Amino acid sequence: MAKILLKGATLVNEGKEFAADVLIEGKRILKIAPVIAAEGAVTEINCEGLHLLPGCIDDQVHFREPGLTHKATIQSESRAAVAGGITSFMEMPNTVPNTLTQELLEAKYQRASEVSPANYSFFMGASNDNYDEVMRTDIQNVCGVKIFMGSSTGNMLVDNTNTLEHLFANVPMLIATHCEDEATIRRNLEIFKEKYGEEIPMSAHPLIRSEEACYLSSSKAVELAKKNNTRLHILHISTGIETDLFRNDIPLEQKRITAEACVHHLWFSDEDYNEKGAWIKWNPAVKTANDRDQIWKALLDNRIDVVATDHAPHTIEEKQQKYLHAPSGGPLVQHALLAMLDASANGRIPLVRVAEKMAHAVATCFQIKDRGYLREGYFADLVLVDLKKKTTVTKDSLLYQCGWSPFEGTTFSASVEKTFVNGEIVYENGKLTGIQSGERLTFVR
C-alpha cells in the first residue's frame, strides 16, 4: 500500500494552526505528529511554508449531467472542483430529466464513479407527485432530499401544500430547500415588465426576486420543520432578515435546522450589477451590501453553518441574453476556496473558520463518514495552499466547460498547490494529474 509523507506543513484543523507531519497510507491518514520519520517505501513531499487544510466539501453544485451537457458535465466540473481544493461535492436534481426516481439517481452515481476525481453524492429530487420514490431513498448512501420551494433552473417547484406537509412530516433524512416565494416573484416581475418591457435592467433582479420573497419562503420552511421536527437545511441565504430565523445557542450536531451561505452572496452586492450584469445573476439574487454584511455576521456567529458555491454554469451565449432570457447561475468551484482565503487575508474571517465552514461543518451537518477533518483514520482528502502566492483568474486558466467566471480579472492572495482525494494527488503545480480517485460519500445516520 502506497505511503506519502507530508513534511513540515502548517495544519489548519479544528480551530488550530500547528506545524506537523502527516503520513498517508493508501486512502487514509495513518498518522499526524510533530515529526514523522520516513521509513520504507515512502514518497516524501516538502510542505514547508504551505498550509494543509481538509479538502472542502461543497454541499450544493449543479453539474448539468444528464441532459444539459452543453453547459457542463460531471467530469469537467469535478476537475475544476479539485483544482480549487474541493474534494467532495453534492449535486442537485434539476438536470434533464429531473432526478425524481431511484433509477435516475443511481445513474448519476454510476456516471460519477467513471469520471470524477472528486468524491460525490447526489440529492434525490422531490416533486408534487413522487412521494413514494422519495421515501425509497437510502439515508446512508444519499446526502439528502432537495425541495424547490421556489422555481429556479428546471421545473421542480413543489407548491402543493399537502405535499410539503407530507414530506416535512415523513422524510427521515436531511431536506435541503431552495426558498423563494413564487407568487411574490411573479407579482414583482409583472410590475417590471409593465415598466420596462423586454429591457428590464439586471439591477432589477434583487427587486424581482426580493427580500420579501426569500423571507416568506424561508420562514415557511422553518415553520414546517419546527412543527414536524424535520432535519432541514436551507440553502443559499441571501438576505439579512433571514439570518434571524436560525439559532447559535446549541452545537451544530444538535441542530435540526441549519443554513448555508454561498460565496457569491459573501463577495458581491447589488452595486456590482452595472459592471457584471448577468454574470452575477443568481437565484436567489445577490442583494445589498448590508445583506452581505449581515450574512457574514451570521456566518461568523454560527447562525449560518456552512459555505458552499451553488455552482451552476451556463454558456456564454445564454448569459449574454437580455434579463428575461439570461438564465441564473454561474461557475464557482474552482475559486470558492481562494475567495474565502482572500477574505481571511483581509481580516474578514480567521483561517481556521474557513476550514470549519467549508469542511468540518459540512461533514457534521450531513453526517458524512470519515471526511471533513484532518484526523488519523479519516480519508486523506486534503488541500495544500500557499497563502503568499497570488492567483489571477484568467480565461485561459479556467477549467469550467462554460469557459467563463464572474471572477475573471480578480487576483486572489493565495493559490492551491496540491489536492489529494482518497490519498491520491489529483491536482498539483497548476495541472490535473488525470487520476480519478473520487468515491461515493456515505453517511452515519
GROMACS .gro file of C-alpha atoms in nm:
model
  445
    1MET     CA    1   0.000   0.000   0.000
    2ALA     CA    2   0.149   0.332  -0.111
    3LYS     CA    3   0.262   0.580   0.153
    4ILE     CA    4   0.303   0.956   0.122
    5LEU     CA    5   0.468   1.167   0.392
    6LEU     CA    6   0.385   1.538   0.403
    7LYS     CA    7   0.667   1.713   0.589
    8GLY     CA    8   0.653   2.045   0.770
    9ALA     CA    9   0.313   2.180   0.670
   10THR     CA   10   0.110   2.414   0.889
   11LEU     CA   11  -0.211   2.223   0.956
   12VAL     CA   12  -0.537   2.415   0.979
   13ASN     CA   13  -0.779   2.194   1.165
   14GLU     CA   14  -1.045   2.203   1.437
   15GLY     CA   15  -0.977   2.558   1.546
   16LYS     CA   16  -0.596   2.537   1.549
   17GLU     CA   17  -0.298   2.611   1.327
   18PHE     CA   18   0.007   2.398   1.407
   19ALA     CA   19   0.315   2.255   1.239
   20ALA     CA   20   0.307   1.880   1.186
   21ASP     CA   21   0.390   1.594   0.954
   22VAL     CA   22   0.113   1.382   0.801
   23LEU     CA   23   0.158   1.023   0.687
   24ILE     CA   24  -0.089   0.891   0.433
   25GLU     CA   25  -0.122   0.518   0.374
   26GLY     CA   26  -0.346   0.412   0.091
   27LYS     CA   27  -0.667   0.615   0.106
   28ARG     CA   28  -0.639   0.732   0.467
   29ILE     CA   29  -0.440   0.941   0.708
   30LEU     CA   30  -0.229   0.697   0.907
   31LYS     CA   31  -0.052   0.937   1.143
   32ILE     CA   32  -0.029   1.305   1.238
   33ALA     CA   33   0.264   1.404   1.458
   34PRO     CA   34   0.516   1.688   1.510
   35VAL     CA   35   0.784   1.481   1.336
   36ILE     CA   36   0.742   1.155   1.145
   37ALA     CA   37   1.049   0.972   1.016
   38ALA     CA   38   1.034   0.833   0.664
   39GLU     CA   39   1.057   0.455   0.681
   40GLY     CA   40   1.048   0.211   0.392
   41ALA     CA   41   0.897   0.298   0.056
   42VAL     CA   42   0.755   0.642   0.127
   43THR     CA   43   0.704   0.932  -0.113
   44GLU     CA   44   0.814   1.239   0.081
   45ILE     CA   45   0.675   1.586  -0.002
   46ASN     CA   46   0.828   1.901   0.143
   47CYS     CA   47   0.543   2.124   0.260
   48GLU     CA   48   0.739   2.394   0.442
   49GLY     CA   49   0.575   2.733   0.400
   50LEU     CA   50   0.245   2.575   0.296
   51HIS     CA   51  -0.082   2.530   0.485
   52LEU     CA   52  -0.268   2.199   0.485
   53LEU     CA   53  -0.647   2.208   0.514
   54PRO     CA   54  -0.907   1.934   0.495
   55GLY     CA   55  -1.045   1.922   0.143
   56CYS     CA   56  -1.352   2.139   0.100
   57ILE     CA   57  -1.694   1.974   0.080
   58ASP     CA   58  -1.940   2.163  -0.140
   59ASP     CA   59  -2.297   2.079  -0.045
   60GLN     CA   60  -2.458   2.248  -0.345
   61VAL     CA   61  -2.350   2.218  -0.707
   62HIS     CA   62  -2.522   2.180  -1.043
   63PHE     CA   63  -2.300   1.980  -1.277
   64ARG     CA   64  -2.570   1.961  -1.551
   65GLU     CA   65  -2.543   1.592  -1.639
   66PRO     CA   66  -2.754   1.436  -1.781
   67GLY     CA   67  -2.940   1.642  -2.036
   68LEU     CA   68  -2.764   1.978  -2.012
   69THR     CA   69  -2.413   1.874  -2.105
   70HIS     CA   70  -2.368   2.167  -2.343
   71LYS     CA   71  -2.325   2.369  -2.020
   72ALA     CA   72  -2.113   2.129  -1.812
   73THR     CA   73  -2.051   1.766  -1.725
   74ILE     CA   74  -1.973   1.576  -1.408
   75GLN     CA   75  -1.624   1.520  -1.543
   76SER     CA   76  -1.548   1.880  -1.640
   77GLU     CA   77  -1.683   2.042  -1.325
   78SER     CA   78  -1.540   1.787  -1.079
   79ARG     CA   79  -1.200   1.855  -1.237
   80ALA     CA   80  -1.250   2.227  -1.179
   81ALA     CA   81  -1.355   2.149  -0.823
   82VAL     CA   82  -1.039   1.962  -0.727
   83ALA     CA   83  -0.829   2.235  -0.890
   84GLY     CA   84  -0.998   2.466  -0.641
   85GLY     CA   85  -0.941   2.243  -0.338
   86ILE     CA   86  -1.294   2.100  -0.329
   87THR     CA   87  -1.257   1.726  -0.276
   88SER     CA   88  -1.623   1.630  -0.235
   89PHE     CA   89  -1.945   1.762  -0.385
   90MET     CA   90  -2.320   1.711  -0.352
   91GLU     CA   91  -2.508   1.766  -0.675
   92MET     CA   92  -2.864   1.884  -0.732
   93PRO     CA   93  -3.152   1.706  -0.907
   94ASN     CA   94  -3.269   1.971  -1.158
   95THR     CA   95  -3.099   1.801  -1.451
   96VAL     CA   96  -3.282   1.669  -1.760
   97PRO     CA   97  -3.462   1.452  -1.682
   98ASN     CA   98  -3.510   1.569  -1.323
   99THR     CA   99  -3.373   1.322  -1.069
  100LEU     CA  100  -3.711   1.209  -0.944
  101THR     CA  101  -3.669   0.829  -0.945
  102GLN     CA  102  -3.423   0.600  -0.774
  103GLU     CA  103  -3.313   0.468  -1.113
  104LEU     CA  104  -3.223   0.816  -1.240
  105LEU     CA  105  -3.046   0.887  -0.912
  106GLU     CA  106  -2.832   0.574  -0.936
  107ALA     CA  107  -2.745   0.653  -1.297
  108LYS     CA  108  -2.576   0.971  -1.174
  109TYR     CA  109  -2.376   0.776  -0.918
  110GLN     CA  110  -2.266   0.533  -1.186
  111ARG     CA  111  -2.153   0.814  -1.414
  112ALA     CA  112  -1.958   0.987  -1.135
  113SER     CA  113  -1.783   0.660  -1.048
  114GLU     CA  114  -1.648   0.654  -1.403
  115VAL     CA  115  -1.526   1.012  -1.443
  116SER     CA  116  -1.499   1.208  -1.117
  117PRO     CA  117  -1.166   1.292  -0.947
  118ALA     CA  118  -1.370   1.427  -0.653
  119ASN     CA  119  -1.591   1.239  -0.408
  120TYR     CA  120  -1.958   1.270  -0.485
  121SER     CA  121  -2.313   1.249  -0.363
  122PHE     CA  122  -2.639   1.337  -0.535
  123PHE     CA  123  -2.962   1.474  -0.391
  124MET     CA  124  -3.288   1.294  -0.456
  125GLY     CA  125  -3.539   1.536  -0.604
  126ALA     CA  126  -3.890   1.593  -0.472
  127SER     CA  127  -4.186   1.697  -0.684
  128ASN     CA  128  -4.557   1.737  -0.626
  129ASP     CA  129  -4.616   1.372  -0.714
  130ASN     CA  130  -4.315   1.146  -0.640
  131TYR     CA  131  -4.356   1.098  -0.265
  132ASP     CA  132  -4.323   0.718  -0.281
  133GLU     CA  133  -3.998   0.745  -0.478
  134VAL     CA  134  -3.857   0.995  -0.228
  135MET     CA  135  -3.932   0.759   0.058
  136ARG     CA  136  -3.726   0.483  -0.109
  137THR     CA  137  -3.407   0.690  -0.071
  138ASP     CA  138  -3.125   0.521   0.123
  139ILE     CA  139  -3.036   0.755   0.410
  140GLN     CA  140  -2.684   0.611   0.445
  141ASN     CA  141  -2.588   0.644   0.079
  142VAL     CA  142  -2.757   0.969  -0.031
  143CYS     CA  143  -2.684   1.317   0.103
  144GLY     CA  144  -3.043   1.437   0.120
  145VAL     CA  145  -3.373   1.525  -0.047
  146LYS     CA  146  -3.396   1.854  -0.237
  147ILE     CA  147  -3.718   2.057  -0.241
  148PHE     CA  148  -3.754   2.365  -0.459
  149MET     CA  149  -3.995   2.587  -0.265
  150GLY     CA  150  -3.935   2.845  -0.537
  151SER     CA  151  -3.877   2.774  -0.904
  152SER     CA  152  -3.524   2.808  -1.037
  153THR     CA  153  -3.344   2.642  -1.328
  154GLY     CA  154  -3.563   2.348  -1.418
  155ASN     CA  155  -3.927   2.268  -1.347
  156MET     CA  156  -3.924   2.122  -0.997
  157LEU     CA  157  -4.134   2.367  -0.799
  158VAL     CA  158  -4.312   2.195  -0.509
  159ASP     CA  159  -4.609   2.423  -0.438
  160ASN     CA  160  -4.869   2.175  -0.321
  161THR     CA  161  -4.925   2.246   0.050
  162ASN     CA  162  -5.032   1.890   0.126
  163THR     CA  163  -4.723   1.752  -0.047
  164LEU     CA  164  -4.494   1.982   0.151
  165GLU     CA  165  -4.662   1.884   0.478
  166HIS     CA  166  -4.629   1.516   0.391
  167LEU     CA  167  -4.261   1.546   0.300
  168PHE     CA  168  -4.166   1.751   0.606
  169ALA     CA  169  -4.354   1.513   0.832
  170ASN     CA  170  -4.216   1.187   0.698
  171VAL     CA  171  -3.881   1.216   0.517
  172PRO     CA  172  -3.633   1.050   0.758
  173MET     CA  173  -3.324   1.235   0.634
  174LEU     CA  174  -3.198   1.586   0.564
  175ILE     CA  175  -3.424   1.800   0.346
  176ALA     CA  176  -3.246   2.082   0.162
  177THR     CA  177  -3.462   2.366   0.035
  178HIS     CA  178  -3.443   2.644  -0.221
  179CYS     CA  179  -3.664   2.910  -0.061
  180GLU     CA  180  -3.823   3.186  -0.267
  181ASP     CA  181  -4.197   3.261  -0.272
  182GLU     CA  182  -4.321   3.210  -0.626
  183ALA     CA  183  -4.631   3.431  -0.604
  184THR     CA  184  -4.426   3.727  -0.481
  185ILE     CA  185  -4.170   3.685  -0.759
  186ARG     CA  186  -4.436   3.667  -1.029
  187ARG     CA  187  -4.609   3.976  -0.895
  188ASN     CA  188  -4.283   4.170  -0.887
  189LEU     CA  189  -4.189   4.053  -1.236
  190GLU     CA  190  -4.515   4.179  -1.382
  191ILE     CA  191  -4.451   4.523  -1.235
  192PHE     CA  192  -4.110   4.543  -1.403
  193LYS     CA  193  -4.244   4.405  -1.731
  194GLU     CA  194  -4.503   4.680  -1.738
  195LYS     CA  195  -4.236   4.941  -1.675
  196TYR     CA  196  -3.953   4.814  -1.897
  197GLY     CA  197  -4.098   4.554  -2.136
  198GLU     CA  198  -3.807   4.346  -2.271
  199GLU     CA  199  -3.549   4.594  -2.141
  200ILE     CA  200  -3.557   4.509  -1.769
  201PRO     CA  201  -3.214   4.601  -1.625
  202MET     CA  202  -3.011   4.331  -1.448
  203SER     CA  203  -3.009   4.557  -1.141
  204ALA     CA  204  -3.381   4.481  -1.103
  205HIS     CA  205  -3.308   4.116  -1.024
  206PRO     CA  206  -3.288   4.158  -0.642
  207LEU     CA  207  -3.607   4.364  -0.653
  208ILE     CA  208  -3.794   4.099  -0.851
  209ARG     CA  209  -3.659   3.803  -0.652
  210SER     CA  210  -3.689   4.018  -0.345
  211GLU     CA  211  -3.612   4.008   0.025
  212GLU     CA  212  -3.982   3.951   0.087
  213ALA     CA  213  -3.991   3.652  -0.149
  214CYS     CA  214  -3.696   3.492   0.029
  215TYR     CA  215  -3.822   3.553   0.381
  216LEU     CA  216  -4.178   3.433   0.314
  217SER     CA  217  -4.049   3.101   0.183
  218SER     CA  218  -3.765   3.050   0.434
  219SER     CA  219  -3.990   3.129   0.730
  220LYS     CA  220  -4.250   2.885   0.594
  221ALA     CA  221  -3.986   2.611   0.569
  222VAL     CA  222  -3.868   2.679   0.925
  223GLU     CA  223  -4.228   2.671   1.048
  224LEU     CA  224  -4.290   2.334   0.879
  225ALA     CA  225  -3.963   2.194   1.014
  226LYS     CA  226  -4.035   2.304   1.370
  227LYS     CA  227  -4.385   2.159   1.351
  228ASN     CA  228  -4.259   1.821   1.229
  229ASN     CA  229  -3.909   1.809   1.384
  230THR     CA  230  -3.771   1.784   1.031
  231ARG     CA  231  -3.397   1.785   0.962
  232LEU     CA  232  -3.400   2.100   0.746
  233HIS     CA  233  -3.108   2.266   0.567
  234ILE     CA  234  -3.189   2.597   0.394
  235LEU     CA  235  -2.962   2.672   0.103
  236HIS     CA  236  -2.805   2.999  -0.018
  237ILE     CA  237  -2.930   3.255   0.235
  238SER     CA  238  -2.925   3.591   0.055
  239THR     CA  239  -3.084   3.841   0.294
  240GLY     CA  240  -3.007   3.980   0.635
  241ILE     CA  241  -3.361   3.931   0.761
  242GLU     CA  242  -3.346   3.555   0.700
  243THR     CA  243  -3.046   3.515   0.930
  244ASP     CA  244  -3.271   3.575   1.232
  245LEU     CA  245  -3.454   3.250   1.155
  246PHE     CA  246  -3.156   3.048   1.277
  247ARG     CA  247  -3.003   2.981   1.617
  248ASN     CA  248  -2.649   2.961   1.752
  249ASP     CA  249  -2.709   2.866   2.114
  250ILE     CA  250  -2.658   2.493   2.064
  251PRO     CA  251  -2.379   2.293   1.892
  252LEU     CA  252  -2.418   2.219   1.523
  253GLU     CA  253  -2.458   1.847   1.579
  254GLN     CA  254  -2.768   1.919   1.789
  255LYS     CA  255  -2.936   2.148   1.537
  256ARG     CA  256  -3.241   2.029   1.344
  257ILE     CA  257  -3.246   2.342   1.127
  258THR     CA  258  -2.927   2.462   0.958
  259ALA     CA  259  -2.834   2.717   0.693
  260GLU     CA  260  -2.587   2.772   0.411
  261ALA     CA  261  -2.420   3.084   0.272
  262CYS     CA  262  -2.279   3.090  -0.080
  263VAL     CA  263  -1.958   3.254  -0.191
  264HIS     CA  264  -2.129   3.493  -0.433
  265HIS     CA  265  -2.358   3.630  -0.160
  266LEU     CA  266  -2.049   3.685   0.056
  267TRP     CA  267  -1.850   3.852  -0.223
  268PHE     CA  268  -2.079   4.055  -0.450
  269SER     CA  269  -2.358   4.308  -0.386
  270ASP     CA  270  -2.620   4.488  -0.595
  271GLU     CA  271  -2.359   4.757  -0.659
  272ASP     CA  272  -2.188   4.509  -0.894
  273TYR     CA  273  -2.479   4.459  -1.138
  274ASN     CA  274  -2.385   4.758  -1.351
  275GLU     CA  275  -2.043   4.609  -1.421
  276LYS     CA  276  -2.112   4.235  -1.402
  277GLY     CA  277  -2.471   4.214  -1.529
  278ALA     CA  278  -2.593   3.860  -1.595
  279TRP     CA  279  -2.256   3.716  -1.488
  280ILE     CA  280  -2.373   3.763  -1.126
  281LYS     CA  281  -2.739   3.680  -1.188
  282TRP     CA  282  -2.821   3.401  -0.942
  283ASN     CA  283  -3.134   3.271  -0.774
  284PRO     CA  284  -3.170   3.386  -0.501
  285ALA     CA  285  -3.036   3.720  -0.617
  286VAL     CA  286  -2.725   3.895  -0.495
  287LYS     CA  287  -2.871   4.172  -0.282
  288THR     CA  288  -2.746   4.479  -0.093
  289ALA     CA  289  -2.410   4.537   0.075
  290ASN     CA  290  -2.599   4.543   0.405
  291ASP     CA  291  -2.744   4.199   0.331
  292ARG     CA  292  -2.393   4.078   0.252
  293ASP     CA  293  -2.264   4.217   0.583
  294GLN     CA  294  -2.549   4.052   0.775
  295ILE     CA  295  -2.476   3.717   0.610
  296TRP     CA  296  -2.109   3.749   0.710
  297LYS     CA  297  -2.215   3.832   1.065
  298ALA     CA  298  -2.443   3.528   1.084
  299LEU     CA  299  -2.173   3.305   0.937
  300LEU     CA  300  -1.922   3.417   1.197
  301ASP     CA  301  -2.162   3.384   1.492
  302ASN     CA  302  -2.277   3.037   1.373
  303ARG     CA  303  -2.636   3.113   1.282
  304ILE     CA  304  -2.522   3.018   0.931
  305ASP     CA  305  -2.337   2.690   0.942
  306VAL     CA  306  -2.163   2.621   0.610
  307VAL     CA  307  -2.023   2.789   0.299
  308ALA     CA  308  -2.093   2.645  -0.046
  309THR     CA  309  -2.097   2.756  -0.408
  310ASP     CA  310  -2.430   2.678  -0.579
  311HIS     CA  311  -2.201   2.624  -0.879
  312ALA     CA  312  -2.438   2.645  -1.176
  313PRO     CA  313  -2.278   2.707  -1.516
  314HIS     CA  314  -2.447   2.831  -1.833
  315THR     CA  315  -2.291   2.903  -2.170
  316ILE     CA  316  -2.158   3.247  -2.257
  317GLU     CA  317  -2.424   3.275  -2.527
  318GLU     CA  318  -2.702   3.203  -2.279
  319LYS     CA  319  -2.570   3.457  -2.029
  320GLN     CA  320  -2.538   3.730  -2.291
  321GLN     CA  321  -2.914   3.746  -2.342
  322LYS     CA  322  -3.141   4.015  -2.202
  323TYR     CA  323  -3.272   3.992  -1.846
  324LEU     CA  324  -3.585   3.787  -1.915
  325HIS     CA  325  -3.390   3.522  -2.107
  326ALA     CA  326  -3.047   3.511  -1.941
  327PRO     CA  327  -3.052   3.213  -1.702
  328SER     CA  328  -2.949   3.245  -1.339
  329GLY     CA  329  -2.637   3.077  -1.208
  330GLY     CA  330  -2.263   3.079  -1.254
  331PRO     CA  331  -1.948   2.867  -1.212
  332LEU     CA  332  -1.763   2.894  -0.881
  333VAL     CA  333  -1.600   2.568  -0.767
  334GLN     CA  334  -1.252   2.649  -0.899
  335HIS     CA  335  -1.228   2.972  -0.700
  336ALA     CA  336  -1.453   2.940  -0.394
  337LEU     CA  337  -1.176   2.840  -0.154
  338LEU     CA  338  -0.947   3.109  -0.297
  339ALA     CA  339  -1.219   3.368  -0.240
  340MET     CA  340  -1.255   3.262   0.123
  341LEU     CA  341  -0.878   3.256   0.173
  342ASP     CA  342  -0.872   3.608   0.032
  343ALA     CA  343  -1.141   3.711   0.280
  344SER     CA  344  -0.926   3.560   0.555
  345ALA     CA  345  -0.618   3.751   0.438
  346ASN     CA  346  -0.825   4.070   0.453
  347GLY     CA  347  -0.931   4.003   0.813
  348ARG     CA  348  -1.289   3.908   0.740
  349ILE     CA  349  -1.270   3.551   0.873
  350PRO     CA  350  -0.998   3.356   1.058
  351LEU     CA  351  -0.827   3.085   0.857
  352VAL     CA  352  -0.944   2.816   1.098
  353ARG     CA  353  -1.302   2.926   1.038
  354VAL     CA  354  -1.257   2.880   0.663
  355ALA     CA  355  -1.168   2.515   0.729
  356GLU     CA  356  -1.461   2.492   0.967
  357LYS     CA  357  -1.724   2.636   0.734
  358MET     CA  358  -1.603   2.466   0.415
  359ALA     CA  359  -1.512   2.122   0.555
  360HIS     CA  360  -1.572   2.042   0.923
  361ALA     CA  361  -1.922   2.186   0.950
  362VAL     CA  362  -2.037   2.036   0.621
  363ALA     CA  363  -1.924   1.691   0.733
  364THR     CA  364  -2.101   1.738   1.067
  365CYS     CA  365  -2.414   1.887   0.913
  366PHE     CA  366  -2.461   1.597   0.670
  367GLN     CA  367  -2.313   1.330   0.899
  368ILE     CA  368  -2.054   1.231   0.639
  369LYS     CA  369  -1.849   0.927   0.732
  370ASP     CA  370  -1.475   0.982   0.794
  371ARG     CA  371  -1.428   1.304   0.598
  372GLY     CA  372  -1.401   1.678   0.655
  373TYR     CA  373  -1.128   1.674   0.921
  374LEU     CA  374  -0.754   1.612   0.945
  375ARG     CA  375  -0.775   1.308   1.170
  376GLU     CA  376  -0.593   0.978   1.189
  377GLY     CA  377  -0.808   0.709   1.027
  378TYR     CA  378  -1.001   0.958   0.814
  379PHE     CA  379  -0.983   0.963   0.436
  380ALA     CA  380  -0.691   1.166   0.304
  381ASP     CA  381  -0.893   1.440   0.133
  382LEU     CA  382  -0.652   1.732   0.165
  383VAL     CA  383  -0.559   2.062   0.006
  384LEU     CA  384  -0.219   2.228   0.027
  385VAL     CA  385  -0.232   2.605  -0.020
  386ASP     CA  386   0.030   2.877  -0.045
  387LEU     CA  387  -0.101   3.186   0.132
  388LYS     CA  388   0.176   3.402  -0.017
  389LYS     CA  389   0.144   3.302  -0.384
  390LYS     CA  390  -0.116   3.504  -0.571
  391THR     CA  391  -0.359   3.362  -0.827
  392THR     CA  392  -0.501   3.574  -1.108
  393VAL     CA  393  -0.815   3.439  -1.271
  394THR     CA  394  -0.774   3.442  -1.648
  395LYS     CA  395  -0.992   3.287  -1.916
  396ASP     CA  396  -0.706   3.055  -2.012
  397SER     CA  397  -0.683   2.920  -1.658
  398LEU     CA  398  -1.049   2.819  -1.632
  399LEU     CA  399  -1.138   2.451  -1.622
  400TYR     CA  400  -1.513   2.509  -1.644
  401GLN     CA  401  -1.664   2.379  -1.966
  402CYS     CA  402  -1.864   2.702  -1.999
  403GLY     CA  403  -1.539   2.899  -2.033
  404TRP     CA  404  -1.617   3.199  -1.813
  405SER     CA  405  -1.610   3.307  -1.449
  406PRO     CA  406  -1.754   3.602  -1.255
  407PHE     CA  407  -1.406   3.628  -1.102
  408GLU     CA  408  -1.221   3.683  -1.431
  409GLY     CA  409  -0.960   3.953  -1.376
  410THR     CA  410  -0.958   3.904  -0.998
  411THR     CA  411  -0.627   3.841  -0.825
  412PHE     CA  412  -0.658   3.629  -0.512
  413SER     CA  413  -0.396   3.638  -0.239
  414ALA     CA  414  -0.338   3.260  -0.226
  415SER     CA  415  -0.301   2.957  -0.452
  416VAL     CA  416  -0.397   2.591  -0.445
  417GLU     CA  417  -0.075   2.391  -0.475
  418LYS     CA  418  -0.190   2.029  -0.438
  419THR     CA  419  -0.520   1.850  -0.389
  420PHE     CA  420  -0.547   1.494  -0.255
  421VAL     CA  421  -0.858   1.277  -0.287
  422ASN     CA  422  -0.854   0.946  -0.102
  423GLY     CA  423  -0.475   0.968  -0.074
  424GLU     CA  424  -0.415   1.032  -0.445
  425ILE     CA  425  -0.276   1.356  -0.586
  426VAL     CA  426  -0.540   1.474  -0.833
  427TYR     CA  427  -0.407   1.828  -0.885
  428GLU     CA  428  -0.059   1.978  -0.849
  429ASN     CA  429   0.156   2.252  -0.998
  430GLY     CA  430  -0.138   2.407  -1.176
  431LYS     CA  431  -0.238   2.089  -1.356
  432LEU     CA  432  -0.471   1.796  -1.316
  433THR     CA  433  -0.294   1.461  -1.282
  434GLY     CA  434  -0.569   1.267  -1.456
  435ILE     CA  435  -0.627   1.038  -1.157
  436GLN     CA  436  -0.996   0.972  -1.091
  437SER     CA  437  -0.997   0.863  -0.728
  438GLY     CA  438  -1.336   1.001  -0.623
  439GLU     CA  439  -1.570   0.775  -0.427
  440ARG     CA  440  -1.933   0.783  -0.322
  441LEU     CA  441  -1.986   0.964   0.007
  442THR     CA  442  -2.150   0.764   0.283
  443PHE     CA  443  -2.334   0.892   0.587
  444VAL     CA  444  -2.364   0.787   0.951
  445ARG     CA  445  -2.737   0.821   1.023
   0.00000   0.00000   0.00000
